[in-house]
CSV table of C-alpha atoms in Angstrom, one decimal:
chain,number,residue,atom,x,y,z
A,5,UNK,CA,3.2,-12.1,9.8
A,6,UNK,CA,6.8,-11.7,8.7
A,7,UNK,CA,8.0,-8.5,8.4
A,8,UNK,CA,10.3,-6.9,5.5
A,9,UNK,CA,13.6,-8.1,5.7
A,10,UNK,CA,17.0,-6.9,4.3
A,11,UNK,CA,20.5,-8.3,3.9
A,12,UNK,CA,23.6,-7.8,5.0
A,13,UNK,CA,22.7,-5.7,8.0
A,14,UNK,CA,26.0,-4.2,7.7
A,15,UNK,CA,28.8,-3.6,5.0
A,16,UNK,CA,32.0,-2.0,4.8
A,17,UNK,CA,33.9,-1.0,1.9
A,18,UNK,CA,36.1,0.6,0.3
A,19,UNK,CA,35.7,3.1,-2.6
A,20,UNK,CA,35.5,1.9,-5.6
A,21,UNK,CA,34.1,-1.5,-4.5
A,22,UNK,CA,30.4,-2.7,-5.8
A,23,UNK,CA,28.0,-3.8,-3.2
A,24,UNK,CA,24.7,-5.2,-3.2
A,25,UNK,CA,21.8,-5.2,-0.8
A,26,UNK,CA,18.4,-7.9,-0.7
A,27,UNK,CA,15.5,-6.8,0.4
A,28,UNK,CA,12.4,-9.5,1.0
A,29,UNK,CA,9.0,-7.3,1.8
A,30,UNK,CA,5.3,-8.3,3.1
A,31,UNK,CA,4.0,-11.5,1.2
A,32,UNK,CA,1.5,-9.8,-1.1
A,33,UNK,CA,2.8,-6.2,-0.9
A,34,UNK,CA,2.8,-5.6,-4.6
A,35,UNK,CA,4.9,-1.9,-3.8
A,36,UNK,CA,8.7,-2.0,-2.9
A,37,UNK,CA,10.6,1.2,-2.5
A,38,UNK,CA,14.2,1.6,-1.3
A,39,UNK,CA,15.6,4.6,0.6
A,40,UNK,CA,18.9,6.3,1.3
A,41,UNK,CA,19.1,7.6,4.8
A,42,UNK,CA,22.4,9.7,5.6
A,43,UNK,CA,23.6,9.6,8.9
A,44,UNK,CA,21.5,12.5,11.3
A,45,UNK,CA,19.1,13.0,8.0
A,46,UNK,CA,15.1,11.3,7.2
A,47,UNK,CA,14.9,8.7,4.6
A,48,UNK,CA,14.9,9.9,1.2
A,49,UNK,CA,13.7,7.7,-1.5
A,50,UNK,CA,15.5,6.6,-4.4
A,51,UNK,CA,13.5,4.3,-6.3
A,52,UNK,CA,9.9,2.3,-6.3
A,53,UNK,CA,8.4,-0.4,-7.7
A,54,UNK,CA,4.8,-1.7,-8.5
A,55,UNK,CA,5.2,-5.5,-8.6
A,56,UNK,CA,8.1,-5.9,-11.2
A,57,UNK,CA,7.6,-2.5,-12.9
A,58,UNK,CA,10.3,0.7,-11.9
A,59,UNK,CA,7.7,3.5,-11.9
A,60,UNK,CA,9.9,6.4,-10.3
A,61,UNK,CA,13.6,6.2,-10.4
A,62,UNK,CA,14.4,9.4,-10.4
A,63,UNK,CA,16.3,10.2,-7.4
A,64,UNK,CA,18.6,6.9,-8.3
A,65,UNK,CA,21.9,8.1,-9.3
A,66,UNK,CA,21.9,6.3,-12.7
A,67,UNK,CA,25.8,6.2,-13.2
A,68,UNK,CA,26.7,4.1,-9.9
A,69,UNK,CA,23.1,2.4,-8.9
A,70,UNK,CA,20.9,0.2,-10.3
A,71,UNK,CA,18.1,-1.7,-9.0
A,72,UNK,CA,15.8,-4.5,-9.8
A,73,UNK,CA,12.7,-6.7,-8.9
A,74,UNK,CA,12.4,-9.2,-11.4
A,75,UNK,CA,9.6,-11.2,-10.1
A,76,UNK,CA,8.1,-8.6,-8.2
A,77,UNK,CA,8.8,-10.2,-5.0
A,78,UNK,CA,12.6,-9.7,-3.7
A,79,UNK,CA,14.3,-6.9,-5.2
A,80,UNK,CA,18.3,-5.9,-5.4
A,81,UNK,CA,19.5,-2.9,-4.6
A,82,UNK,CA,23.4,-2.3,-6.5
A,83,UNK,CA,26.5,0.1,-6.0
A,84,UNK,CA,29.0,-0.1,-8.6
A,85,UNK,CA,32.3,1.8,-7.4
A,86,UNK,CA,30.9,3.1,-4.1
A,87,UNK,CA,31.8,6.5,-3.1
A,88,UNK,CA,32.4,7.7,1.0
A,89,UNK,CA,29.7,9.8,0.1
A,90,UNK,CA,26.8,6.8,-0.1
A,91,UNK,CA,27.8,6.2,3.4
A,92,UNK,CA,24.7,6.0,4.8
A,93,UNK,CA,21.2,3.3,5.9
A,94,UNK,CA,19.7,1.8,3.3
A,95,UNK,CA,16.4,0.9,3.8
A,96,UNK,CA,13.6,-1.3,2.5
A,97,UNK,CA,9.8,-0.6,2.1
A,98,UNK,CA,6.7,-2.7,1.1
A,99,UNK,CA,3.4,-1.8,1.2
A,100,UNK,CA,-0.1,-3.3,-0.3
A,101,UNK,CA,-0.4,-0.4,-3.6
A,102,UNK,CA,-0.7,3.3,-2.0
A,103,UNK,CA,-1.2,2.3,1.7
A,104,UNK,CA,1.1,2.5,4.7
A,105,UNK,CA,4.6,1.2,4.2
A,106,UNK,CA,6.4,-0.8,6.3
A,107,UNK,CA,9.9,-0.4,6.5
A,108,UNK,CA,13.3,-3.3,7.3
A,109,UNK,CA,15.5,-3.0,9.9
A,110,UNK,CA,18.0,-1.7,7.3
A,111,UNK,CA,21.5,-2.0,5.9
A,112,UNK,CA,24.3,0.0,7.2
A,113,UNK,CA,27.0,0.9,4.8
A,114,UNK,CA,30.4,2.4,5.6
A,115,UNK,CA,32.4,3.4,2.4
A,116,UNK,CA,36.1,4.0,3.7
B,20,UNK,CA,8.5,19.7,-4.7
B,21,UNK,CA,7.2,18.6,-1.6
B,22,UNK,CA,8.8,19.5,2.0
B,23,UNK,CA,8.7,18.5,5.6
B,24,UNK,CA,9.6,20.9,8.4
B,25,UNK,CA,10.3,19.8,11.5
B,26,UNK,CA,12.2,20.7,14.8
B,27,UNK,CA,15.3,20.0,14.7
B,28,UNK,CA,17.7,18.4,16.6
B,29,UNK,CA,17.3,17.2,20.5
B,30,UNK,CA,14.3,17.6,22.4
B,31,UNK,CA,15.3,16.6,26.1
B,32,UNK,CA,11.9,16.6,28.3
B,33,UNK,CA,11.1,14.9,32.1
B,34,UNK,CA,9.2,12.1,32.6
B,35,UNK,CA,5.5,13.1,33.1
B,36,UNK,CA,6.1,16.2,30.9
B,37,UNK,CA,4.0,16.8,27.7
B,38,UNK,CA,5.3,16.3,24.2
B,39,UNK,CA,5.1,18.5,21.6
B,40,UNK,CA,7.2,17.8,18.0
B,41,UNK,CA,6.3,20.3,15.5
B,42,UNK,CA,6.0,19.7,11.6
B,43,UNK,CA,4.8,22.0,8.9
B,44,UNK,CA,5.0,20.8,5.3
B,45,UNK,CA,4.7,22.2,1.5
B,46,UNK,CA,2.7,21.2,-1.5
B,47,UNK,CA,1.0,21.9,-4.4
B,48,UNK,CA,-1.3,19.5,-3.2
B,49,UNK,CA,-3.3,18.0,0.0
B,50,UNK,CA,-1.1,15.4,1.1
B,51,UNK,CA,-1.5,12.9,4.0
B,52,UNK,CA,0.6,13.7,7.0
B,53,UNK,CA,2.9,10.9,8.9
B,54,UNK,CA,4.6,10.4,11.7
B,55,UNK,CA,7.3,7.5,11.7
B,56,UNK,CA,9.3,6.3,15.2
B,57,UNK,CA,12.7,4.7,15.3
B,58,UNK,CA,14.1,3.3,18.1
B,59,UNK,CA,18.1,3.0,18.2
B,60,UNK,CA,18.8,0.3,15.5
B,61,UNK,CA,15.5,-0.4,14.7
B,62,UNK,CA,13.4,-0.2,11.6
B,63,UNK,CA,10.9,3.3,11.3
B,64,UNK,CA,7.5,2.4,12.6
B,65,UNK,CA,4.4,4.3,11.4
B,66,UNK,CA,3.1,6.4,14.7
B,67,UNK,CA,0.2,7.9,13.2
B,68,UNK,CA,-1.6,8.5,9.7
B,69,UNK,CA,-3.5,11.7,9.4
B,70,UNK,CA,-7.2,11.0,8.3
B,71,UNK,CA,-9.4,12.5,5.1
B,72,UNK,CA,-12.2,13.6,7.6
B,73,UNK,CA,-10.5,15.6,10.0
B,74,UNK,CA,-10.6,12.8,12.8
B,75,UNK,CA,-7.7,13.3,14.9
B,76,UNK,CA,-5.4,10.2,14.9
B,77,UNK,CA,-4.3,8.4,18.3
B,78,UNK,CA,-2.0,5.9,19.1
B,79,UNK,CA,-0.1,4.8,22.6
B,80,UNK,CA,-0.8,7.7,23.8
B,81,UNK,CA,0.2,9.7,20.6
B,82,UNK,CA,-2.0,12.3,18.8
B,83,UNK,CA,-1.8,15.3,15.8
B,84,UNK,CA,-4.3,17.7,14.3
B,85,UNK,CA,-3.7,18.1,10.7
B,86,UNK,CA,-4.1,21.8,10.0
B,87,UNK,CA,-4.5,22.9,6.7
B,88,UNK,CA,-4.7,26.6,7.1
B,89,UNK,CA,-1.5,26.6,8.8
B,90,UNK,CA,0.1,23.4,6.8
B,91,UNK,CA,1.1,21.8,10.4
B,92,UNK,CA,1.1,18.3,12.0
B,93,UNK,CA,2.4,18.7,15.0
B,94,UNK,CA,2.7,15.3,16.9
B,95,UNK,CA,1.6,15.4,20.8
B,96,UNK,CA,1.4,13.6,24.0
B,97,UNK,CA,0.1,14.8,27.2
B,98,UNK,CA,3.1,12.9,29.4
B,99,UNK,CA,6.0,11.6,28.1
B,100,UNK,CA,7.5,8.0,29.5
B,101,UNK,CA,11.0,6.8,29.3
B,102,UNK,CA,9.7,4.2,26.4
B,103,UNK,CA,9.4,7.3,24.3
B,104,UNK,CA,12.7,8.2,23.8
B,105,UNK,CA,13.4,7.4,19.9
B,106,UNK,CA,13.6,9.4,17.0
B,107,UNK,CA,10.8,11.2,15.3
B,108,UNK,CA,10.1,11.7,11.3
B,109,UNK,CA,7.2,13.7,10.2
B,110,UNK,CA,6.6,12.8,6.2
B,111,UNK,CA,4.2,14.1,3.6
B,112,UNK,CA,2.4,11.5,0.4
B,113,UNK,CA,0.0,11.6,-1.6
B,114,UNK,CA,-1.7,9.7,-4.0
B,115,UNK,CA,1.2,8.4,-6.0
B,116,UNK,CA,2.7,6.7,-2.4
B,117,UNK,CA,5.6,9.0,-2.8
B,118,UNK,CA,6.7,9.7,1.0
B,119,UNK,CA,8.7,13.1,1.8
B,120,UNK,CA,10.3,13.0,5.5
B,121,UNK,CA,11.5,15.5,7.3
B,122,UNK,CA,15.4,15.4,9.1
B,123,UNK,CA,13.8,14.1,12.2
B,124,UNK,CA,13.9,15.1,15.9
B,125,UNK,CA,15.0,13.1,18.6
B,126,UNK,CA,13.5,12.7,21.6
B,127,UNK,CA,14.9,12.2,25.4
B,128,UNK,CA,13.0,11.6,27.8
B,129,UNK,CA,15.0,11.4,31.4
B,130,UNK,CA,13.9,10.4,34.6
């Protein structure tokens, strides 16, 4: 069984620049979370999803980030004007409703 | 809101030695209990799950005793290999999936 994936694996930037990262979970995993994971720190989540639905996005900072899953499949995850402050792993989560999740390899972004 | 305690930092050990990573969490609820490993560049892997009846979960050699009374989780093995050298998260969720990590601990296991 395929595991979640995640594009780029790694991104460099400069501030102000917009960035996106793809994130392709478990066939059938109807939950998708992202996290942000500072350097030296645990994951902290951002946002989640139940198939297409956002049902906590509370910890997304609204002015700069934004993130979708149309279909409830793939889902985007968007910086608009990055800051050297998201410096940091983003990573991608799916799991089947409340169960374990399963977490991609990652994307690591460097804001200059 | 939720937290995750957990020791901090570097825990350098000998091979053969036992492991002992401690986590204590908060809530104003009875959460499950993780613990995630990640290897260098790699993706976190669920270690262990804590369980509704009290069972103590294993895994590669792996174990923790969720303790309500003291709020604890503390991960466990009785002699570490080289292979174990990774980092640690302990993480709190409950119903609503919602998963609250600790800062992690990193583990080094020398020869």
């Amino acid at each position: 069984e395929a595991g979640v994936t995640q594009s780029p694996r790694y991104a460099v930037l400069q501030e102000g620049q917009a960035v996106s990262f793809w994130c392709d979970p478990i066939s059938g995993h109807d939950t998708l979370y992202w996290y942000q994971q500072p350097r030296d720190q645990g994951p902290q989540l951002l946002v989640y999803f139940r198939d297409e639905a956002v049902i906590d996005n509370s910890q997304l900072p609204s002015d700069r980030f934004s993130a979708v899953r149309p279909k409830g499949t793939n889902s985007t995850l968007k910086i608009q004007s990055a800051k050297q402050g998201d410096t940091a792993t983003y990573l991608c989560a799916s799991a089947p409703g409340t169960d374990t999740q399963y977490f991609g390899p990652g994307t690591r972004l460097l804001v200059l | 809101g939720d937290s995750v305690t957990q020791t901090e930092g570097l825990v350098t050990l000998t091979e053969g030695l036992p492991v002992m990573l401690n986590c204590t969490y908060q809530s104003t609820y009875s959460p499950f209990l993780f613990w995630y490993v990640q290897h260098l560049n790699e993706a976190p892997k669920l270690l262990l799950k804590s369980f509704t009846d009290n069972k103590r979960p294993e895994h590669q050699g792996f174990h923790a005793t969720l303790h309500k009374s003291s709020s604890s989780f503390h991960l466990q093995k009785s002699s570490a290999q080289l292979s174990d050298s990774a980092l640690y998260y302990c993480a709190s969720g409950g119903s609503n999936a919602k998963l609250t990590f600790g800062k992690g601990t990193k583990l080094s296991v020398k020869s």
